[in-house]
PDB file of N, CA and C in Angstrom:
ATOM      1  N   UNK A 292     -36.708   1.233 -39.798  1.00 81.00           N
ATOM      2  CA  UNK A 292     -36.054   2.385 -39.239  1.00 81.00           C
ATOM      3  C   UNK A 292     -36.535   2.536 -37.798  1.00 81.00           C
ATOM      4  N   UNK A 293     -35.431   2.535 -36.924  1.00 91.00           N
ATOM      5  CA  UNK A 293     -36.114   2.701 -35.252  1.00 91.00           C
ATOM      6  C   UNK A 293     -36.100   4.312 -34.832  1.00 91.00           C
ATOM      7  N   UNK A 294     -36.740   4.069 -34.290  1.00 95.00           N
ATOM      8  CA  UNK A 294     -36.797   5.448 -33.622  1.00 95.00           C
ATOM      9  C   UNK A 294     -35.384   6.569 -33.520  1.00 95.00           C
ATOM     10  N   UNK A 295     -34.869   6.073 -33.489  1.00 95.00           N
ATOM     11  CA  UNK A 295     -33.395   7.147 -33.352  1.00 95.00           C
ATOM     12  C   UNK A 295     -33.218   7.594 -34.527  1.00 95.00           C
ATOM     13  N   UNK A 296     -33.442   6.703 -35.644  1.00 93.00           N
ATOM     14  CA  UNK A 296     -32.756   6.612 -36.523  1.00 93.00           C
ATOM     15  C   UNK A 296     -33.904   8.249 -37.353  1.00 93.00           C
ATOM     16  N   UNK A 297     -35.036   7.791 -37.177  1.00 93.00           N
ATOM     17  CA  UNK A 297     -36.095   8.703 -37.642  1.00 93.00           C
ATOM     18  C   UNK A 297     -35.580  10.417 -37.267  1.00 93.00           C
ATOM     19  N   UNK A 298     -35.247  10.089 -35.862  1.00 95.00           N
ATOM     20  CA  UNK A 298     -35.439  11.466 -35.502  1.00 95.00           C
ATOM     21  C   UNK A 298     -34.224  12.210 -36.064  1.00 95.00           C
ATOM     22  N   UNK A 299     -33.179  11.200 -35.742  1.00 95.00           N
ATOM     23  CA  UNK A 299     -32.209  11.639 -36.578  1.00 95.00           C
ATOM     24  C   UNK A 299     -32.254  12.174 -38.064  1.00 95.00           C
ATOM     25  N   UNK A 300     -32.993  11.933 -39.038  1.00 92.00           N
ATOM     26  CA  UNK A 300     -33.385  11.726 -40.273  1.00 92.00           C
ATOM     27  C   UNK A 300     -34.257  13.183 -40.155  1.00 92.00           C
ATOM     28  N   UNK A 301     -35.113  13.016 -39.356  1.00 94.00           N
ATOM     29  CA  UNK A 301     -35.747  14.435 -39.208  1.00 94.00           C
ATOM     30  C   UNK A 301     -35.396  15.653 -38.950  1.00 94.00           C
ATOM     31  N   UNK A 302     -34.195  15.651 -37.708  1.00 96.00           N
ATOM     32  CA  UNK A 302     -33.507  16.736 -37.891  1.00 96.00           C
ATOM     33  C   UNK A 302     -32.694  17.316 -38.677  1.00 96.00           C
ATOM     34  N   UNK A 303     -32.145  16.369 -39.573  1.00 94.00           N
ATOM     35  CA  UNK A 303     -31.328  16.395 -41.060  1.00 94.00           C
ATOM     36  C   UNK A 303     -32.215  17.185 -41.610  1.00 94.00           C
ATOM     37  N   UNK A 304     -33.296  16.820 -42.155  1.00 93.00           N
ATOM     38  CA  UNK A 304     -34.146  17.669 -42.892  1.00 93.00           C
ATOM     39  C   UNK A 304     -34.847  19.207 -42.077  1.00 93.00           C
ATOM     40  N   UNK A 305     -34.597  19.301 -40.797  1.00 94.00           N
ATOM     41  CA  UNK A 305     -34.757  20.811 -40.369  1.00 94.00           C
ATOM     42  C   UNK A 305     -33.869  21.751 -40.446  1.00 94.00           C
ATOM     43  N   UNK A 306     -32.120  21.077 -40.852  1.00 96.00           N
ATOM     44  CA  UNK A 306     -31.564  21.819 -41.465  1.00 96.00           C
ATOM     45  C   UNK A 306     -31.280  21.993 -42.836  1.00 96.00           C
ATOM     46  N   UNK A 307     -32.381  22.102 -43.577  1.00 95.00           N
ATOM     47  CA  UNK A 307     -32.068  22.283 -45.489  1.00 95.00           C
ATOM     48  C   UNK A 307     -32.877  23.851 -45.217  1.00 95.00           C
ATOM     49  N   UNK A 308     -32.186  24.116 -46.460  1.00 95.00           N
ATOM     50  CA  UNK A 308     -32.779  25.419 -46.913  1.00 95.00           C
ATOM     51  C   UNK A 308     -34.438  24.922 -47.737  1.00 95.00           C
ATOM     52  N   UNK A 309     -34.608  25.846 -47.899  1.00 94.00           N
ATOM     53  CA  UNK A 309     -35.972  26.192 -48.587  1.00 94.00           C
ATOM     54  C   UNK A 309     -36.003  25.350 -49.988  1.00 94.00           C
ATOM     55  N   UNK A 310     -34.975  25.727 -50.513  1.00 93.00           N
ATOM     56  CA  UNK A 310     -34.550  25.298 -51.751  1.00 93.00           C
ATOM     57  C   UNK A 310     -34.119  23.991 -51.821  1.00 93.00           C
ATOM     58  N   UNK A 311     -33.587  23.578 -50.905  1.00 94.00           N
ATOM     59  CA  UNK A 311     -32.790  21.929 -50.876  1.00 94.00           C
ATOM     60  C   UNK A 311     -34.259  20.935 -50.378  1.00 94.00           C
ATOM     61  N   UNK A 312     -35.420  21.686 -49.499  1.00 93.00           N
ATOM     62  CA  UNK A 312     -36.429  20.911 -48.648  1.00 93.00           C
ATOM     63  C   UNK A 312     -37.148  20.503 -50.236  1.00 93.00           C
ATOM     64  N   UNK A 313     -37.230  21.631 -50.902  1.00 90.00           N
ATOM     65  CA  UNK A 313     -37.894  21.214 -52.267  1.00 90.00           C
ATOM     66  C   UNK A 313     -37.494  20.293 -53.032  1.00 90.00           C
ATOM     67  N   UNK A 314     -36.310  20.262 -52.955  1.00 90.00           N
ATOM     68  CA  UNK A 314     -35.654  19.204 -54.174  1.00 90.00           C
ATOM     69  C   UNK A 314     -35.455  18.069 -53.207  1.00 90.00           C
ATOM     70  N   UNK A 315     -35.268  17.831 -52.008  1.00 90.00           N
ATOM     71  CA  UNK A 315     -35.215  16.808 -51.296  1.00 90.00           C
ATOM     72  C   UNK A 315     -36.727  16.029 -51.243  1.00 90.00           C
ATOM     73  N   UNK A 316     -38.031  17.012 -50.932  1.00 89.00           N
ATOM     74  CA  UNK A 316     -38.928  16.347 -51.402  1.00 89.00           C
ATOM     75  C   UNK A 316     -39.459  15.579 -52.864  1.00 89.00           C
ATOM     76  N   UNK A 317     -39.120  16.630 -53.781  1.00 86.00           N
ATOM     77  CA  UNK A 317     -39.495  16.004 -55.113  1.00 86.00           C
ATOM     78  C   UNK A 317     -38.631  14.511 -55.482  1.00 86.00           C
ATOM     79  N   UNK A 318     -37.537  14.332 -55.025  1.00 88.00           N
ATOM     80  CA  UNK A 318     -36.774  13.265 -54.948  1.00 88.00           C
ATOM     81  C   UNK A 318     -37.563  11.924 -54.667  1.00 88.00           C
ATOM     82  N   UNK A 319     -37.970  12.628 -52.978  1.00 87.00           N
ATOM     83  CA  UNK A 319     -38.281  11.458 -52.439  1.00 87.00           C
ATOM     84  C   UNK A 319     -39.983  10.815 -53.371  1.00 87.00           C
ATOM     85  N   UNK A 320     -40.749  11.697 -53.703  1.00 85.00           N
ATOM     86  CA  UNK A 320     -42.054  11.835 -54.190  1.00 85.00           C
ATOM     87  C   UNK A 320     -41.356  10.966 -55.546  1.00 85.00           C
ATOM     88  N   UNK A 321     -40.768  11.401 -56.078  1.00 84.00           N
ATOM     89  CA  UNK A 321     -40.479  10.281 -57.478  1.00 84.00           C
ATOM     90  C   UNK A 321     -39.995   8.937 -57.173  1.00 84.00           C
ATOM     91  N   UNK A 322     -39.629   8.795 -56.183  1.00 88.00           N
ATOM     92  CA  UNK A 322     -39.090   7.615 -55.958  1.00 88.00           C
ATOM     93  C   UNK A 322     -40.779   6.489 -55.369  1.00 88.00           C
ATOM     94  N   UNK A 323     -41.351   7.635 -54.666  1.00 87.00           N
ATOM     95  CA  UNK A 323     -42.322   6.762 -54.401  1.00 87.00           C
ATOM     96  C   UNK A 323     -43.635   6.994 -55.478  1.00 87.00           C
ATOM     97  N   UNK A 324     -43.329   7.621 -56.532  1.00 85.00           N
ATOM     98  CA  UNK A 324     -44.262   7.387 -57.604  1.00 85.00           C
ATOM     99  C   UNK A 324     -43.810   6.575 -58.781  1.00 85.00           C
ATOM    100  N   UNK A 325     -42.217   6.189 -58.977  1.00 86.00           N
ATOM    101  CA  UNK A 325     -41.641   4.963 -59.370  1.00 86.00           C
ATOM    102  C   UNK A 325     -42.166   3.597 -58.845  1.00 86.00           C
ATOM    103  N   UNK A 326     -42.007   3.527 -57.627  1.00 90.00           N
ATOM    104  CA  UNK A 326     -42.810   2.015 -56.976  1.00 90.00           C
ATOM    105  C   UNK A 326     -44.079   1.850 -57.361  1.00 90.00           C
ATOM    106  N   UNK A 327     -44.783   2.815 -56.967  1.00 88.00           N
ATOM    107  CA  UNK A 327     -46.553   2.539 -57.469  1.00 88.00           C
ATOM    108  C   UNK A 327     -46.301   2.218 -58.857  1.00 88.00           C
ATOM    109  N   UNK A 328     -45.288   2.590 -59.421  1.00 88.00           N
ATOM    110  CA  UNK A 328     -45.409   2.473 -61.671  1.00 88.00           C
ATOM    111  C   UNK A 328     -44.987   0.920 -61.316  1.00 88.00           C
ATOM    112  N   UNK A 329     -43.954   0.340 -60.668  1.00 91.00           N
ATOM    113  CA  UNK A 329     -43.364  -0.500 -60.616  1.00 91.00           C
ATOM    114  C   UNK A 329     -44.404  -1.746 -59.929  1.00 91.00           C
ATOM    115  N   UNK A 330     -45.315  -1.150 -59.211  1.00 93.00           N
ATOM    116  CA  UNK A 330     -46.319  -2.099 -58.471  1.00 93.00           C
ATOM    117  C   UNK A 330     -47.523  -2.403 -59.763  1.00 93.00           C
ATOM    118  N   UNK A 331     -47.776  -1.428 -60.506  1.00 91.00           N
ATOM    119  CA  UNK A 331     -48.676  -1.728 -61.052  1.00 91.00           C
ATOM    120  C   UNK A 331     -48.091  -2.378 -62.564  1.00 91.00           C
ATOM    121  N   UNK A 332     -46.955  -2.559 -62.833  1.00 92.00           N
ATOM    122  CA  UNK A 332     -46.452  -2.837 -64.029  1.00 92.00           C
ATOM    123  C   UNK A 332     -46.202  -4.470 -64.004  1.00 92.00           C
ATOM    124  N   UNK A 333     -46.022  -4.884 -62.847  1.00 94.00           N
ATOM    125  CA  UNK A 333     -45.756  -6.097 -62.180  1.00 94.00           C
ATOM    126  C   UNK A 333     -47.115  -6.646 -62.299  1.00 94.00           C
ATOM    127  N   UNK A 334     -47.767  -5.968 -61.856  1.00 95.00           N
ATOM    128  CA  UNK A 334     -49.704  -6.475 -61.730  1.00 95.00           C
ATOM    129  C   UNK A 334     -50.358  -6.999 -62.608  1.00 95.00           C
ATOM    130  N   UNK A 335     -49.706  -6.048 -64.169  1.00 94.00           N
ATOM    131  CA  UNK A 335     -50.596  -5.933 -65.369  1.00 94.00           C
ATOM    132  C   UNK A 335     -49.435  -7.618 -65.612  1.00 94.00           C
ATOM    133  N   UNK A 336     -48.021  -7.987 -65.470  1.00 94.00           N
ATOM    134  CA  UNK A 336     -47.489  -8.951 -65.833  1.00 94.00           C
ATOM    135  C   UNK A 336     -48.149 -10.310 -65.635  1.00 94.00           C
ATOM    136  N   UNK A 337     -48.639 -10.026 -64.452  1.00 95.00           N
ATOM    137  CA  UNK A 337     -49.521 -11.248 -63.910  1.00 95.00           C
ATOM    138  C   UNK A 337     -51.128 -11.215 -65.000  1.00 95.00           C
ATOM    139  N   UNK A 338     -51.984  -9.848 -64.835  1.00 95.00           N
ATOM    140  CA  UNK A 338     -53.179 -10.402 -65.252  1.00 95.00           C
ATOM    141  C   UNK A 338     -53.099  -9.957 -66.366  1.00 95.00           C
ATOM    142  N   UNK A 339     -52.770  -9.181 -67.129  1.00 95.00           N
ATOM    143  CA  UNK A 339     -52.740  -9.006 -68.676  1.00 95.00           C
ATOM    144  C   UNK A 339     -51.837  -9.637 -69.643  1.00 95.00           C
ATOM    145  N   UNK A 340     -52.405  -9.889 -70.864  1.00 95.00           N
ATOM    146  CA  UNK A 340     -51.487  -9.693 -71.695  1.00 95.00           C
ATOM    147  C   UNK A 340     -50.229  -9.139 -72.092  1.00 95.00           C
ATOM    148  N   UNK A 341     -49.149  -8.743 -72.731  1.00 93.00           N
ATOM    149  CA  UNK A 341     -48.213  -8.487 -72.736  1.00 93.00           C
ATOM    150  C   UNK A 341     -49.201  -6.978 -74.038  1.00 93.00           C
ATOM    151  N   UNK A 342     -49.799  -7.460 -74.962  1.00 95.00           N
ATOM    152  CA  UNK A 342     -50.756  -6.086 -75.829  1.00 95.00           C
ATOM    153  C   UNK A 342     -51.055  -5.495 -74.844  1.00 95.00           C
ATOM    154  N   UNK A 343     -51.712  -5.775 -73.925  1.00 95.00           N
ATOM    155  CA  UNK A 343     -52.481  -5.019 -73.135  1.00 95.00           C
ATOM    156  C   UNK A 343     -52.146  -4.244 -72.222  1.00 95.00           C
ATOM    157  N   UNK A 344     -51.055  -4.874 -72.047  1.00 93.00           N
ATOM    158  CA  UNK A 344     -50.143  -4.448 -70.846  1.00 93.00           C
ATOM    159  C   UNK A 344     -49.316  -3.480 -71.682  1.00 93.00           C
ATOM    160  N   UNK A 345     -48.744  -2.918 -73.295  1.00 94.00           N
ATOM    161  CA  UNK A 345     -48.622  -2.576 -73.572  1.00 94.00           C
ATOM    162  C   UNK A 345     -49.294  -0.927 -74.021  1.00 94.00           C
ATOM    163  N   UNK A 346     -50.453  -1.345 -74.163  1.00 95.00           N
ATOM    164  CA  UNK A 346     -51.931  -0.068 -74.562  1.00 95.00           C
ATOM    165  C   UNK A 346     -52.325   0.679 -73.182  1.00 95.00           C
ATOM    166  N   UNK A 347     -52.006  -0.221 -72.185  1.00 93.00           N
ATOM    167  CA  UNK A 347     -51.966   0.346 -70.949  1.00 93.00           C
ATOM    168  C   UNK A 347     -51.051   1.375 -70.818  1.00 93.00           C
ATOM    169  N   UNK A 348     -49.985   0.722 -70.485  1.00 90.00           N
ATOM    170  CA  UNK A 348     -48.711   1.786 -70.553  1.00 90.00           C
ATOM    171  C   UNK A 348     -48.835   2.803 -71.663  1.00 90.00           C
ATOM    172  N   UNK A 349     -49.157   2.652 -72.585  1.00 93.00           N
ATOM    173  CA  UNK A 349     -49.398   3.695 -73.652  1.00 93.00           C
ATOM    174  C   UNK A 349     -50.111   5.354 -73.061  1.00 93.00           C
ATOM    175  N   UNK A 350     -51.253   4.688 -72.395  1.00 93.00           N
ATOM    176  CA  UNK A 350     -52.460   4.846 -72.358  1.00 93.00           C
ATOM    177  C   UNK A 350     -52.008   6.149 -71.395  1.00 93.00           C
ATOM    178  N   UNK A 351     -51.589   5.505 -70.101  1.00 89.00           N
ATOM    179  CA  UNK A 351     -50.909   6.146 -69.079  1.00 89.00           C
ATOM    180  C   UNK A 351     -49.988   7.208 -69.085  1.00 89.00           C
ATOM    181  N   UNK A 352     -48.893   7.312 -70.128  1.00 88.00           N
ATOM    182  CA  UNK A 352     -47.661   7.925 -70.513  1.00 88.00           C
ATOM    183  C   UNK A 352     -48.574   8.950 -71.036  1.00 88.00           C
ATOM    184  N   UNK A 353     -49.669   8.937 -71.668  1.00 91.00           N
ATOM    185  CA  UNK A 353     -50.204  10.126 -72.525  1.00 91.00           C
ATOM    186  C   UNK A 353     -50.850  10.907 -71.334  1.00 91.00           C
ATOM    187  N   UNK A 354     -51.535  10.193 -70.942  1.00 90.00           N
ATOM    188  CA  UNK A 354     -52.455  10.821 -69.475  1.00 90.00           C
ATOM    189  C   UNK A 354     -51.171  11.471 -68.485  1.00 90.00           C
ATOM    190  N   UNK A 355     -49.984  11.127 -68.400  1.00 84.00           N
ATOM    191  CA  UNK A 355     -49.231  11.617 -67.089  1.00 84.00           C
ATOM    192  C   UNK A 355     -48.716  12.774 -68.116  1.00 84.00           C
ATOM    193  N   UNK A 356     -48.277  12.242 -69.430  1.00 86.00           N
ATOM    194  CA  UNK A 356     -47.651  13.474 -70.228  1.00 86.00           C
ATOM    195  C   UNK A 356     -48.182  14.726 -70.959  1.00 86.00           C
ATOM    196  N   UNK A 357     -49.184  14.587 -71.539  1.00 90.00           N
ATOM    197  CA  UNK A 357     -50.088  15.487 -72.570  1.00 90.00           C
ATOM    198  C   UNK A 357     -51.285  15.955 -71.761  1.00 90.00           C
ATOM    199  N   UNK A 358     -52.030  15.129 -70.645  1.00 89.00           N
ATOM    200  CA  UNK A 358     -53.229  15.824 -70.145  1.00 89.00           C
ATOM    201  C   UNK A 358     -52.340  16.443 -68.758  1.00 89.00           C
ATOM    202  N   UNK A 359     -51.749  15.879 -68.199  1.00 82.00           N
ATOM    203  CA  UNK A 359     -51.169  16.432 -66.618  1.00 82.00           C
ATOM    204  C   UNK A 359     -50.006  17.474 -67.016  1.00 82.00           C
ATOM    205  N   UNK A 360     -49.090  17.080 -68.026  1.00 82.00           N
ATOM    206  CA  UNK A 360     -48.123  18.058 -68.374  1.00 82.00           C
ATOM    207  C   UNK A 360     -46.824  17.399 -67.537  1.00 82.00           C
ATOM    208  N   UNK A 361     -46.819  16.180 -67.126  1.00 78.00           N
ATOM    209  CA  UNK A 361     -46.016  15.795 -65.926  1.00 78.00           C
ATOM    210  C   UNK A 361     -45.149  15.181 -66.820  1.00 78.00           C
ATOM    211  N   UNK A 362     -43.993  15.616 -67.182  1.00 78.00           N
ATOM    212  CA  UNK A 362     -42.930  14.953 -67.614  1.00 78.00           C
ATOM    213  C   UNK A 362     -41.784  14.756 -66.438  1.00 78.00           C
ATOM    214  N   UNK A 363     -41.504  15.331 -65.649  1.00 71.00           N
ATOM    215  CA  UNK A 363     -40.838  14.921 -64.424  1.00 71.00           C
ATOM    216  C   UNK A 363     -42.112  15.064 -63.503  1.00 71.00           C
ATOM    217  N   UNK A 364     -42.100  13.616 -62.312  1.00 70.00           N
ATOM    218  CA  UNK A 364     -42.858  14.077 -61.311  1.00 70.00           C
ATOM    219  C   UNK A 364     -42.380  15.398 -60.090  1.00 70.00           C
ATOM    220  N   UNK A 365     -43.120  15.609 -59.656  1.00 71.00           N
ATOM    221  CA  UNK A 365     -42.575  16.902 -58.512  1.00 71.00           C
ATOM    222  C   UNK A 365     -44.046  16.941 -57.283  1.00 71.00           C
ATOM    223  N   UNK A 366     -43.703  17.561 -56.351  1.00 71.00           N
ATOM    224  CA  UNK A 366     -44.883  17.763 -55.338  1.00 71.00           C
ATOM    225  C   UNK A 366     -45.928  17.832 -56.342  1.00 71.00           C
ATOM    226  N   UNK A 367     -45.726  19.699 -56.745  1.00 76.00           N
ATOM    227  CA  UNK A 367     -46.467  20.548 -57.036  1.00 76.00           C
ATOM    228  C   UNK A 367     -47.681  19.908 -58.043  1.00 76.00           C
ATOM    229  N   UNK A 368     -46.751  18.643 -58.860  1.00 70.00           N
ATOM    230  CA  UNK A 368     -47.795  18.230 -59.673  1.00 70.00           C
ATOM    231  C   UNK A 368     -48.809  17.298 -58.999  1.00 70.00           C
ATOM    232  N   UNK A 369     -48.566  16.707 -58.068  1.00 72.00           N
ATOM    233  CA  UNK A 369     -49.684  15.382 -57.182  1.00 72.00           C
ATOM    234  C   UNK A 369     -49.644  16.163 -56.287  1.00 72.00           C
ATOM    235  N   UNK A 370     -50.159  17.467 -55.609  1.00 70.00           N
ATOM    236  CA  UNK A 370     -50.815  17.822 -54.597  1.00 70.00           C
ATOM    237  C   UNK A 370     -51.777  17.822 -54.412  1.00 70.00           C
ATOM    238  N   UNK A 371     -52.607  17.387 -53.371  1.00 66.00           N
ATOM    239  CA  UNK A 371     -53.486  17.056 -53.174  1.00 66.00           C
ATOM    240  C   UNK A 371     -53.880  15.420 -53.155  1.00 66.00           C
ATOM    241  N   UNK A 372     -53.170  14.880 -54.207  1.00 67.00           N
ATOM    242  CA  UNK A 372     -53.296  13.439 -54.492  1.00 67.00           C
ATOM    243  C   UNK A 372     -53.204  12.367 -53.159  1.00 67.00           C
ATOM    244  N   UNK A 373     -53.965  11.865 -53.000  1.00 70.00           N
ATOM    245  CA  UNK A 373     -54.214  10.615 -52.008  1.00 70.00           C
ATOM    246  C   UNK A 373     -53.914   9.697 -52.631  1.00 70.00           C
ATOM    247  N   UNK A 374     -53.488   7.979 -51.941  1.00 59.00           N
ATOM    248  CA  UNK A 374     -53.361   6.881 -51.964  1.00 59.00           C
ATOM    249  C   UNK A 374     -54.671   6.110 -51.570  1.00 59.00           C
ATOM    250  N   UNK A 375     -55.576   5.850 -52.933  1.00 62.00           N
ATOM    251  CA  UNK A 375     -56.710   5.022 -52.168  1.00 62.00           C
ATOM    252  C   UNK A 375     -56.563   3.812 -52.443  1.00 62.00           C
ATOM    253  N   UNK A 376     -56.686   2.693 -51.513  1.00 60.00           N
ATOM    254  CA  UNK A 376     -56.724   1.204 -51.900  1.00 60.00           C
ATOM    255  C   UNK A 376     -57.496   0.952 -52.397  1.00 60.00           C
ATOM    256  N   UNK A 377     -58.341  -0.104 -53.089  1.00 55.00           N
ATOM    257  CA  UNK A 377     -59.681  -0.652 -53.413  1.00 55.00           C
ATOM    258  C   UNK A 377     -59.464  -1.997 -52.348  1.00 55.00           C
ATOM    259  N   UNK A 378     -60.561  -1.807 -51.460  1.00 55.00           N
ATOM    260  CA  UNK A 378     -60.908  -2.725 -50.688  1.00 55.00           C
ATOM    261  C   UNK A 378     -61.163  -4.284 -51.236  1.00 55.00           C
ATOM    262  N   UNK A 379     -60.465  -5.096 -50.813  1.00 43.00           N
ATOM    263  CA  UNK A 379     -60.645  -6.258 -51.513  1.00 43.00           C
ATOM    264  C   UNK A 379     -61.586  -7.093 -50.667  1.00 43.00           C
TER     265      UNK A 379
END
Protein backbone atom coordinates (compact mmCIF):
# COMPACT_ATOMS: atom_id res chain seq x y z
CA UNK A 1 0.00 0.00 0.00
CA UNK A 2 1.73 3.46 -1.02
CA UNK A 3 1.30 6.28 0.58
CA UNK A 4 -1.80 7.75 -1.08
CA UNK A 5 -3.39 4.88 -0.89
CA UNK A 6 -2.98 4.84 3.19
CA UNK A 7 -4.05 8.20 3.63
CA UNK A 8 -6.76 7.69 1.63
CA UNK A 9 -7.78 4.59 3.72
CA UNK A 10 -7.36 6.77 6.73
CA UNK A 11 -9.57 9.34 5.97
CA UNK A 12 -12.27 6.72 5.11
CA UNK A 13 -12.06 5.67 8.55
CA UNK A 14 -12.34 9.45 10.04
CA UNK A 15 -15.54 9.39 8.56
CA UNK A 16 -17.38 6.28 10.46
CA UNK A 17 -19.45 6.79 13.25
CA UNK A 18 -18.62 5.57 16.63
CA UNK A 19 -20.50 2.58 16.03
CA UNK A 20 -19.23 1.57 12.48
CA UNK A 21 -15.20 2.53 13.94
CA UNK A 22 -16.13 -0.42 16.35
CA UNK A 23 -17.29 -2.92 14.09
CA UNK A 24 -14.80 -1.84 11.47
CA UNK A 25 -12.16 -2.50 14.04
CA UNK A 26 -13.33 -5.81 15.43
CA UNK A 27 -13.39 -6.96 11.74
CA UNK A 28 -10.16 -6.03 11.05
CA UNK A 29 -8.74 -7.59 14.65
CA UNK A 30 -10.39 -11.04 13.59
CA UNK A 31 -9.00 -11.15 10.53
CA UNK A 32 -5.65 -10.62 11.98
CA UNK A 33 -6.26 -13.08 14.81
CA UNK A 34 -7.36 -15.66 11.98
CA UNK A 35 -3.72 -15.43 10.41
CA UNK A 36 -1.82 -15.87 13.69
CA UNK A 37 -4.50 -19.28 14.10
CA UNK A 38 -3.57 -19.89 10.51
CA UNK A 39 0.31 -19.27 11.14
CA UNK A 40 0.42 -21.39 13.93
CA UNK A 41 -1.77 -24.28 12.55
CA UNK A 42 0.58 -24.51 9.56
CA UNK A 43 3.59 -24.69 12.17
CA UNK A 44 2.14 -27.47 14.29
CA UNK A 45 1.69 -29.27 10.35
CA UNK A 46 5.29 -29.14 9.95
CA UNK A 47 6.54 -30.09 13.62
CA UNK A 48 3.81 -32.10 15.16
CA UNK A 49 1.98 -34.86 14.76
CA UNK A 50 -1.36 -34.77 13.32
CA UNK A 51 -2.59 -36.20 17.59
CA UNK A 52 -0.83 -33.53 18.67
CA UNK A 53 -1.62 -31.12 16.52
CA UNK A 54 -5.00 -32.20 17.31
CA UNK A 55 -4.80 -31.90 21.56
CA UNK A 56 -3.33 -28.69 20.70
CA UNK A 57 -6.12 -27.28 18.96
CA UNK A 58 -8.27 -28.83 21.55
CA UNK A 59 -6.35 -27.39 24.12
CA UNK A 60 -6.59 -23.82 22.68
CA UNK A 61 -10.44 -23.73 21.71
CA UNK A 62 -11.04 -24.39 25.52
CA UNK A 63 -8.55 -21.68 26.67
CA UNK A 64 -10.00 -18.98 23.96
CA UNK A 65 -13.61 -20.40 24.82
CA UNK A 66 -14.33 -21.43 28.55
CA UNK A 67 -11.34 -19.51 30.36
CA UNK A 68 -11.38 -16.08 28.06
CA UNK A 69 -15.16 -16.36 27.25
CA UNK A 70 -14.04 -15.42 23.59
CA UNK A 71 -16.34 -17.01 21.30
CA UNK A 72 -16.19 -14.22 18.71
CA UNK A 73 -12.90 -12.29 18.78
CA UNK A 74 -13.45 -8.38 19.33
CA UNK A 75 -10.97 -5.48 20.57
CA UNK A 76 -12.39 -5.47 23.91
CA UNK A 77 -11.39 -9.05 24.39
CA UNK A 78 -7.29 -8.75 23.39
CA UNK A 79 -6.79 -5.35 24.85
CA UNK A 80 -3.92 -4.83 25.97
CA UNK A 81 -2.52 -7.92 24.15
CA UNK A 82 0.93 -7.52 22.43
CA UNK A 83 2.62 -9.50 19.61
CA UNK A 84 5.81 -10.99 21.12
CA UNK A 85 8.22 -12.90 18.84
CA UNK A 86 10.54 -15.44 20.47
CA UNK A 87 13.85 -14.45 19.34
CA UNK A 88 15.40 -17.08 17.36
Amino acid sequence: MNEQQRRRAFQKVKTYSNDKFWSWMNFIHSRAYAKAEQHYQEAMDIVLQPKQKAAVMAKAKEIREQWDGMTTITIDDTEGAELQSVGV
